CSV table of C-alpha atoms and ligand atoms in Angstrom, one decimal:
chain,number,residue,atom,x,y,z
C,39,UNK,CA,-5.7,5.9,-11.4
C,40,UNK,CA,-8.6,3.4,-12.2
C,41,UNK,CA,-10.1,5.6,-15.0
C,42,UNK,CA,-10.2,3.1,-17.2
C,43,UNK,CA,-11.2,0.3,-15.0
C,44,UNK,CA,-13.9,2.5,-14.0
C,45,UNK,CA,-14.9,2.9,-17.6
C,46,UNK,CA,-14.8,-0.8,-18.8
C,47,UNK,CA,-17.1,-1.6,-15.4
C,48,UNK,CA,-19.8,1.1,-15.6
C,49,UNK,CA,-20.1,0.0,-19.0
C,50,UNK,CA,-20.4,-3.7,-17.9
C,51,UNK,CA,-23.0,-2.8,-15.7
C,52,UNK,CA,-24.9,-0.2,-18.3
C,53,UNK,CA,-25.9,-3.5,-19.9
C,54,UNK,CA,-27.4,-5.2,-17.2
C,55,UNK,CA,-29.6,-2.4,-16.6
C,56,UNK,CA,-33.1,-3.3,-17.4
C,57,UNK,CA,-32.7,-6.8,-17.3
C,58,UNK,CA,-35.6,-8.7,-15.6
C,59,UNK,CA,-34.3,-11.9,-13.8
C,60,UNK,CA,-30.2,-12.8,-14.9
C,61,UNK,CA,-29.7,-16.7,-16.0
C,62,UNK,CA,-26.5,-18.4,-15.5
C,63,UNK,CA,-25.4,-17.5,-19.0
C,64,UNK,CA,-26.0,-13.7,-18.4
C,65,UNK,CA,-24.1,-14.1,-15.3
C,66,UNK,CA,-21.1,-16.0,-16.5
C,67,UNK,CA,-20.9,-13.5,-19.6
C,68,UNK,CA,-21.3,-10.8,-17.1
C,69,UNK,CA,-18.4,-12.3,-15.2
C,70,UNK,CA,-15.9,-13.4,-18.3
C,71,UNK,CA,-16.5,-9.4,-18.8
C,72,UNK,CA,-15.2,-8.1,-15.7
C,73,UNK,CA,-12.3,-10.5,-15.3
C,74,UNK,CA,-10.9,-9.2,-18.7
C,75,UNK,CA,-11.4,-5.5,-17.0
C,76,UNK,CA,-9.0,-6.7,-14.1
C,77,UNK,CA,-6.6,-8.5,-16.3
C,78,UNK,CA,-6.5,-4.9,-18.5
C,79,UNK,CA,-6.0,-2.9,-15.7
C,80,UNK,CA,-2.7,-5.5,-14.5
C,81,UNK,CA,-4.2,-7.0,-11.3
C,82,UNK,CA,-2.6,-10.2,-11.0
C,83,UNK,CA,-4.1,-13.3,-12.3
C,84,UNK,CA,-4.6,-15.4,-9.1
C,85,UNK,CA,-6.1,-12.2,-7.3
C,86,UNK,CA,-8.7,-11.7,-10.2
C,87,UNK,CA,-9.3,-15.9,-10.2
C,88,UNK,CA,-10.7,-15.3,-6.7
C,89,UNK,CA,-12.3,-12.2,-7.2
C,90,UNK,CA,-13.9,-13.4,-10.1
C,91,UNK,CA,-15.1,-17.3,-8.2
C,92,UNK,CA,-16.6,-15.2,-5.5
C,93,UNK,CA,-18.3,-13.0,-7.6
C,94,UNK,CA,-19.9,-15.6,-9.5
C,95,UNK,CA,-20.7,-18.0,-6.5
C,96,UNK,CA,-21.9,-15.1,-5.1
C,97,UNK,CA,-24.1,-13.8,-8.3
C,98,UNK,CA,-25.7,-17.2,-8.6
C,99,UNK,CA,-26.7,-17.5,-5.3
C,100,UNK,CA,-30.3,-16.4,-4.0
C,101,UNK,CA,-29.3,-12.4,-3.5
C,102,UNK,CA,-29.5,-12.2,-7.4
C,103,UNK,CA,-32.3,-14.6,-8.6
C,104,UNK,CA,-34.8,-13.2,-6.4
C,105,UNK,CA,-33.9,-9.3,-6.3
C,106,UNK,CA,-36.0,-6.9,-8.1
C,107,UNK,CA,-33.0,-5.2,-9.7
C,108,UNK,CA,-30.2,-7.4,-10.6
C,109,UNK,CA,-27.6,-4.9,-11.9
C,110,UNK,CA,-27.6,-2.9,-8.8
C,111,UNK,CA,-27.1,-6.1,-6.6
C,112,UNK,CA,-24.3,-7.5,-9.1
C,113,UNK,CA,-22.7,-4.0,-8.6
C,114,UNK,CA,-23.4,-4.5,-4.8
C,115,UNK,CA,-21.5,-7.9,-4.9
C,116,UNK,CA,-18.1,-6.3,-6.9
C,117,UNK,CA,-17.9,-3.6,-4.9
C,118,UNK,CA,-18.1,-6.1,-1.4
C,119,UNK,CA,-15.6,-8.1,-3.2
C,120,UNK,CA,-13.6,-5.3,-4.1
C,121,UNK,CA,-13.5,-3.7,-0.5
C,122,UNK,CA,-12.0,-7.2,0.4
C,123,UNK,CA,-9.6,-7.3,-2.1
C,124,UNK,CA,-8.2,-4.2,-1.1
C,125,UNK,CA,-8.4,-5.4,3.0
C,126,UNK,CA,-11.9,-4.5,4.5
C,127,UNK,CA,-11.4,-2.8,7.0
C,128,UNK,CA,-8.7,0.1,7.6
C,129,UNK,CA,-6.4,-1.2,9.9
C,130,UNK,CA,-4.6,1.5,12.2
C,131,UNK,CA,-0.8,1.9,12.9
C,132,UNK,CA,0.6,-0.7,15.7
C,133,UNK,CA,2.3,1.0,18.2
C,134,UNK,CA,4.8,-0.1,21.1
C,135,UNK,CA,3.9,-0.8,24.3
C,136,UNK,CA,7.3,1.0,25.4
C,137,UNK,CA,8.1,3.5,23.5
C,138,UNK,CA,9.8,4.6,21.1
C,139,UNK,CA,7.3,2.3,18.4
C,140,UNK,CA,9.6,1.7,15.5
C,141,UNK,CA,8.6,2.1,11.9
C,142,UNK,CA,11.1,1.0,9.5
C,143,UNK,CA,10.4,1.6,5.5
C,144,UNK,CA,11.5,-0.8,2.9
C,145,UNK,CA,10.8,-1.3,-1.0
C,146,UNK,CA,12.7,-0.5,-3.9
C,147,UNK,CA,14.5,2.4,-5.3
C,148,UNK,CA,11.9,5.4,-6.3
C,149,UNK,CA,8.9,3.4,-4.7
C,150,UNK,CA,8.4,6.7,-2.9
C,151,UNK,CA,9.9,5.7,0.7
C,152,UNK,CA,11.8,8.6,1.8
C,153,UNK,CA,8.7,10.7,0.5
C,154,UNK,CA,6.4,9.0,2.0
C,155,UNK,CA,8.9,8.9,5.6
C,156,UNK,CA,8.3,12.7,5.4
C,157,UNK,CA,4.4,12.2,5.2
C,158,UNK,CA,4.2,10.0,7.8
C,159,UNK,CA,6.4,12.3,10.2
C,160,UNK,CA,4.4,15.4,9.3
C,161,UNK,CA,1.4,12.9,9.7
C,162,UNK,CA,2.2,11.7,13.4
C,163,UNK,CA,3.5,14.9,14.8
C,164,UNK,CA,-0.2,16.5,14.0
C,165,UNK,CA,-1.1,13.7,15.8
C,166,UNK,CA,1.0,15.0,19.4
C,167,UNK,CA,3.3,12.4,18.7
C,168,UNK,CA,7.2,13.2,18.7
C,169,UNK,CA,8.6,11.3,15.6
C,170,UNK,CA,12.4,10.9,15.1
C,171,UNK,CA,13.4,10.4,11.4
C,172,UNK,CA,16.2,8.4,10.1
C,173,UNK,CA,18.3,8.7,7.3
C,174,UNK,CA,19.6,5.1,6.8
C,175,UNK,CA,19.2,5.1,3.2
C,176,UNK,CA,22.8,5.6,2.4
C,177,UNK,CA,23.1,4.2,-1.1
C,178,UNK,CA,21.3,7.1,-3.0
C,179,UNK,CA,23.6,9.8,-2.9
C,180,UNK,CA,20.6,12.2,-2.3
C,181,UNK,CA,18.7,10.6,0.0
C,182,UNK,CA,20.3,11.8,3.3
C,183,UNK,CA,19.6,15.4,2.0
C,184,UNK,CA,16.1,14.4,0.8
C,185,UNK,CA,15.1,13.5,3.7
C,186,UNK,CA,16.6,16.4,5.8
C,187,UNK,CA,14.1,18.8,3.9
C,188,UNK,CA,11.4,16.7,4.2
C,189,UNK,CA,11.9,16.6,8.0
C,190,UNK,CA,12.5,20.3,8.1
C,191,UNK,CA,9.5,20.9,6.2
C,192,UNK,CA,7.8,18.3,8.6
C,193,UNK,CA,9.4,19.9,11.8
C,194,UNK,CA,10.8,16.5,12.4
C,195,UNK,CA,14.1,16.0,13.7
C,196,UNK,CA,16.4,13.7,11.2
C,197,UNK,CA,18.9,11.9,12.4
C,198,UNK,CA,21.5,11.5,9.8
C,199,UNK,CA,24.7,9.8,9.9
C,200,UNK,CA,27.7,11.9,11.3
C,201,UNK,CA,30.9,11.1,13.0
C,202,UNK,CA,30.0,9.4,16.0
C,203,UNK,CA,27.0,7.4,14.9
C,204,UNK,CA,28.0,5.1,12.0
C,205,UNK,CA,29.0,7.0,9.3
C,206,UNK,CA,28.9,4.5,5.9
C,207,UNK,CA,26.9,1.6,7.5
C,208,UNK,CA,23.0,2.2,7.8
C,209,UNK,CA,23.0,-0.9,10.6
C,210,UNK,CA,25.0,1.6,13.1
C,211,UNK,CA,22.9,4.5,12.1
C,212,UNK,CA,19.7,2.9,13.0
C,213,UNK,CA,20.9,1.4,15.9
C,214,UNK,CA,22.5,4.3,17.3
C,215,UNK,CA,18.9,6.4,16.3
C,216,UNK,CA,17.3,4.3,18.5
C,217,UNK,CA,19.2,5.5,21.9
C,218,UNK,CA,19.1,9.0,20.5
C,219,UNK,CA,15.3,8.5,20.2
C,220,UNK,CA,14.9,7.6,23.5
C,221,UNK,CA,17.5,9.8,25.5
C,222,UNK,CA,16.0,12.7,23.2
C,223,UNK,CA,12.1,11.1,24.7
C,224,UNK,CA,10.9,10.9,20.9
C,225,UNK,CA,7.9,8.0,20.6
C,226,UNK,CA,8.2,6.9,17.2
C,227,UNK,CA,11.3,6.6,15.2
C,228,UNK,CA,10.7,6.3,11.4
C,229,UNK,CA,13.4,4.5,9.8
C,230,UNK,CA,14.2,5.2,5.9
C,231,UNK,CA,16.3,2.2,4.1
C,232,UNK,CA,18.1,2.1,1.2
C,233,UNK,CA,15.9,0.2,-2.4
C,234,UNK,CA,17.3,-0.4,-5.5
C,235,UNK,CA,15.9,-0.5,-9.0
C,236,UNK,CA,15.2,-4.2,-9.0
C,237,UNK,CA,15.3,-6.5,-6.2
C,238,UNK,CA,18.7,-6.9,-5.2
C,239,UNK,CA,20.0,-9.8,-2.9
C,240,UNK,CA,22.5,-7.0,-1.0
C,241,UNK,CA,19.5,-5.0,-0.7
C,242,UNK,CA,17.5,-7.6,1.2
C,243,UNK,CA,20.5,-8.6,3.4
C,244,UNK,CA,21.0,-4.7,4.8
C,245,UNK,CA,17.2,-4.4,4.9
C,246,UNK,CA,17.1,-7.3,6.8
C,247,UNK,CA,19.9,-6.3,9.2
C,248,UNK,CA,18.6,-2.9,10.0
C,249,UNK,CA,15.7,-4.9,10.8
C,250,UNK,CA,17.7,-7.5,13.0
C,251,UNK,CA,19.0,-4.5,14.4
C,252,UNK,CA,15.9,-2.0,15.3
C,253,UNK,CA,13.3,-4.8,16.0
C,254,UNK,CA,10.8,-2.9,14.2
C,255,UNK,CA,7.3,-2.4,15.0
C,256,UNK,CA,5.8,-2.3,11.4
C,257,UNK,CA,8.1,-3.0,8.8
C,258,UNK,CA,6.1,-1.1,5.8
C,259,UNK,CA,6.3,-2.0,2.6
C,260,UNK,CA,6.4,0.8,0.3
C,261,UNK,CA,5.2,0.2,-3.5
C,262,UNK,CA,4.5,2.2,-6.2
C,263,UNK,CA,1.3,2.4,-7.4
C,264,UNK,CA,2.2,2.6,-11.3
C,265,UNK,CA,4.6,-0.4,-11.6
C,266,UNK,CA,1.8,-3.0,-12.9
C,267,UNK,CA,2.6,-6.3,-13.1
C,268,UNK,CA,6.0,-6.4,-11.5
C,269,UNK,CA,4.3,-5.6,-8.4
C,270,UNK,CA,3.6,-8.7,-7.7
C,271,UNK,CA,7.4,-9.8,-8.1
C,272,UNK,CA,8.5,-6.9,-5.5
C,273,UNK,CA,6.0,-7.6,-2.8
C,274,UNK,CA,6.5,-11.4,-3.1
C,275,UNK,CA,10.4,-10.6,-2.3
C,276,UNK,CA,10.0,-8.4,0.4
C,277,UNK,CA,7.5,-10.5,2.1
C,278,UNK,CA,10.1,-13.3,1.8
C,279,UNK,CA,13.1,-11.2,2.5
C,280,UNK,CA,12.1,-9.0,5.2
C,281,UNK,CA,8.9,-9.7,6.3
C,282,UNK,CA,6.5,-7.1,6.3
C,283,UNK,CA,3.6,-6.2,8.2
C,284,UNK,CA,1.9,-3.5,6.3
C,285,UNK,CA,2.0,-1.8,3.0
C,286,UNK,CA,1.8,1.6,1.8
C,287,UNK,CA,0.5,2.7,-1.6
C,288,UNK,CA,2.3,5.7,-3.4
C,289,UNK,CA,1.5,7.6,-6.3
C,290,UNK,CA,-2.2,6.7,-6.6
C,291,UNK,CA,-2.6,10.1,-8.3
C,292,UNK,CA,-0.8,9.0,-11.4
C,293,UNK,CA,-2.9,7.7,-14.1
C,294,UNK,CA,-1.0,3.6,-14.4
C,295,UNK,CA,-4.2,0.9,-14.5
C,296,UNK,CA,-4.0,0.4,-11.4
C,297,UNK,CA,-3.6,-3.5,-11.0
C,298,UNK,CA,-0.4,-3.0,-8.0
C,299,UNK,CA,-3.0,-1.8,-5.9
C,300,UNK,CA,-5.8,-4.1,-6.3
C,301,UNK,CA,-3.1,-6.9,-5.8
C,302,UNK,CA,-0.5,-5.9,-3.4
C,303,UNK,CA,-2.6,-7.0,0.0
C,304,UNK,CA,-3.9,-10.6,-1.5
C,305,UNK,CA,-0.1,-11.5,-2.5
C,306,UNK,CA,1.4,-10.0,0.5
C,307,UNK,CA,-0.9,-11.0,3.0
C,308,UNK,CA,-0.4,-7.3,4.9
C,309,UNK,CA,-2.8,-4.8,5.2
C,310,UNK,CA,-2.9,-1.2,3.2
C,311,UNK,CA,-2.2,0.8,5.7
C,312,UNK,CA,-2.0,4.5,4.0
C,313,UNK,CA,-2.5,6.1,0.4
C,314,UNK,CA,0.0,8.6,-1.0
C,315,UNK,CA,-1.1,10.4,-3.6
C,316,UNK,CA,1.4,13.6,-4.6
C,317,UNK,CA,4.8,15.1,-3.8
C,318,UNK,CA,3.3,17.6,-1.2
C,319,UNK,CA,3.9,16.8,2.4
C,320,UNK,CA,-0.1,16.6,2.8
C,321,UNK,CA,-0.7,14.3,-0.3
C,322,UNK,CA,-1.0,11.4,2.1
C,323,UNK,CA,-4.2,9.6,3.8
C,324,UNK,CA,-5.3,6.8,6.2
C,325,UNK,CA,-6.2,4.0,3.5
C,326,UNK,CA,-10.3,2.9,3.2
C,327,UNK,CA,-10.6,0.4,1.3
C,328,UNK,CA,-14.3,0.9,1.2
C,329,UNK,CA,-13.6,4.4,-0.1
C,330,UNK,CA,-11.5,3.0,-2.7
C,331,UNK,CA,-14.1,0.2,-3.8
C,332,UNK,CA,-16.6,2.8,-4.6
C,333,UNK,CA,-13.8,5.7,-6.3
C,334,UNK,CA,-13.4,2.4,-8.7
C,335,UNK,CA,-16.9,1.8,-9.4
C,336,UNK,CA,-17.7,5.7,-10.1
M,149,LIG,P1,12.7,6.5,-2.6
M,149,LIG,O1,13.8,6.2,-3.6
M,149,LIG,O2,11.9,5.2,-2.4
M,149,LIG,O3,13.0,7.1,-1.4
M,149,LIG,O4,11.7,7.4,-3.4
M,149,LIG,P2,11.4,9.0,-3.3
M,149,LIG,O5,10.7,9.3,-2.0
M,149,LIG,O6,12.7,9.8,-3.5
M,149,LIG,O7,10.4,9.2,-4.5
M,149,LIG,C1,10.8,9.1,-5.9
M,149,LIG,C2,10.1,10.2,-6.7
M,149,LIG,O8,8.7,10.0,-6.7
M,149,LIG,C3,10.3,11.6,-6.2
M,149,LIG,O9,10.5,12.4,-7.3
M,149,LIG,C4,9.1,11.9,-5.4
M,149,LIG,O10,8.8,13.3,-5.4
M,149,LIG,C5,8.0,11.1,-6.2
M,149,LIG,N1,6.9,10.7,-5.4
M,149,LIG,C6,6.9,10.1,-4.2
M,149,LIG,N2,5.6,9.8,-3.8
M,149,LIG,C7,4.8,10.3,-4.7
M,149,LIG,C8,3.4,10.3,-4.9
M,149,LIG,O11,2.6,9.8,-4.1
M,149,LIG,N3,2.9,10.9,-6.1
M,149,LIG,C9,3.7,11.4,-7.0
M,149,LIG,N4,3.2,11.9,-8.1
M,149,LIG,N5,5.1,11.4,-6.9
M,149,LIG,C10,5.6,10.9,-5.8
């Protein structure tokens, strides 16, 4: 991801080497230069307007006219503006002050939530906590399943729907996980909804519910990382339709422009909270957005 955003900036920058002091022209090319790099690589047009405002502001402003070495401070500016972009600082997992702490997963169909509900499992439990998973995705016909052998690859317990605890209606299930969590003394409960393949007013509604119903801790928002421009669209709805309080990035490892990720926290308003980046269990990591800022700049 980012190769070719990488690409179009390092050669932005290439040309400013040398260069004595920058005038206003220089800088405004320079600047009309990287905002067609963010609108190639699909970050969304109000995030690069910002971005691209500071930058300039920024670039104009006494840290540039009087440094020795211009291109390395203009690089020193994008790369501060892209670690804000992306969040600033990493911020950690909220947890209950009674346990269990409840985690419920939402985005759409695909986005890489029942995946990542194994990650995060596998994640926590090396972290001597005792997570619970829950299958209340109950519209893919796989998902149930999917997420058993993630658990069991995890060495997470999965609570699934059986006779009992709400077979058919993902409301029930969560509900009922939640007294199995804590009779059973497990601390976090992970709960895995059902998405769609485009945002789906039925979708929000039982997201919503389950939410209603569990009183979630973070409600993260799971979005793939290759979707481009629609991103923006997705996060927008579940912001609105279930309120969200973090976000989690999947498939960073494929090779889209990577715009969704560069966006997804200035439209939402939430914090990246982790980076998942494969199909293995351990293709998963806390989210830096520093790290990130200088992976894009090379
Ligand atoms: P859900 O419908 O949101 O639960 O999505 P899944 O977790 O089933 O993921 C959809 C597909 O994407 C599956 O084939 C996963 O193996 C794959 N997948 C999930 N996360 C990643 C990731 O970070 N990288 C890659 N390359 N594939 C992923």
């Amino acid at each position: 991801m980012f190769d070719t955003l990488s690409d179009r900036l390092s050669g932005i920058f290439t040309k400013l080497r040398g260069k004595g002091r920058l005038t206003d022209a220089d800088i405004d090319a320079t600047a009309r230069e990287i905002r067609l790099a963010l609108l190639e690589a699909d970050v969304a047009l109000p995030v690069v307007k910002s971005f691209i405002t500071s930058v300039k502001e920024r670039a104009r402003g006494a840290e540039v006219s009087q440094a020795l070495n211009p291109a390395q401070q203009i690089i020193k500016i994008v790369h501060e503006e892209l670690v804000t972009v992306l969040g600033g600082e990493n911020r950690r997992l909220q947890f209950a002050k009674q346990p269990p702490t409840v985690i419920m997963l939402a985005g759409l169909q695909g986005s890489g939530k029942t995946t990542l509900a194994g990650k995060l499992a596998g994640w926590l439990k090396g972290q001597g906590h005792q997570p619970l998973l829950v299958a209340a995705d109950l519209q893919r016909p796989n998902a149930v399943n999917q997420l058993q052998v993630l658990g069991g690859r995890a060495g997470v317990e999965v609570f699934a729907p059986e006779p009992g605890n709400g077979v058919g209606d993902p409301v029930q299930v969560a509900k009922a996980s939640l007294e199995h969590a804590r009779r059973a003394a497990r601390d976090i409960v992970i709960v895995d909804t059902a998405g769609r393949l485009g945002i789906d007013a039925e979708m929000m509604a039982q997201a919503a519910a389950i939410r209603d119903a569990v009183d979630p801790d973070e409600v993260i928002f799971v979005i793939d990382a290759m979707v481009g421009q629609d991103a923006v669209r997705t996060a927008e709805a579940f912001r609105d339709g279930v309120g969200i309080t973090g976000v989690v990035l999947s498939k960073l490892d494929g090779d889209a422009r990577g715009g969704a990720a560069l966006s997804v926290r200035q439209v939402t308003g939430q914090p990246i909270l982790f980076a998942s980046t494969g199909e293995k269990l351990t293709d998963f990591d806390v989210f830096h957005p520093d790290r990130m800022a200088s992976r894009i700049l090379g």
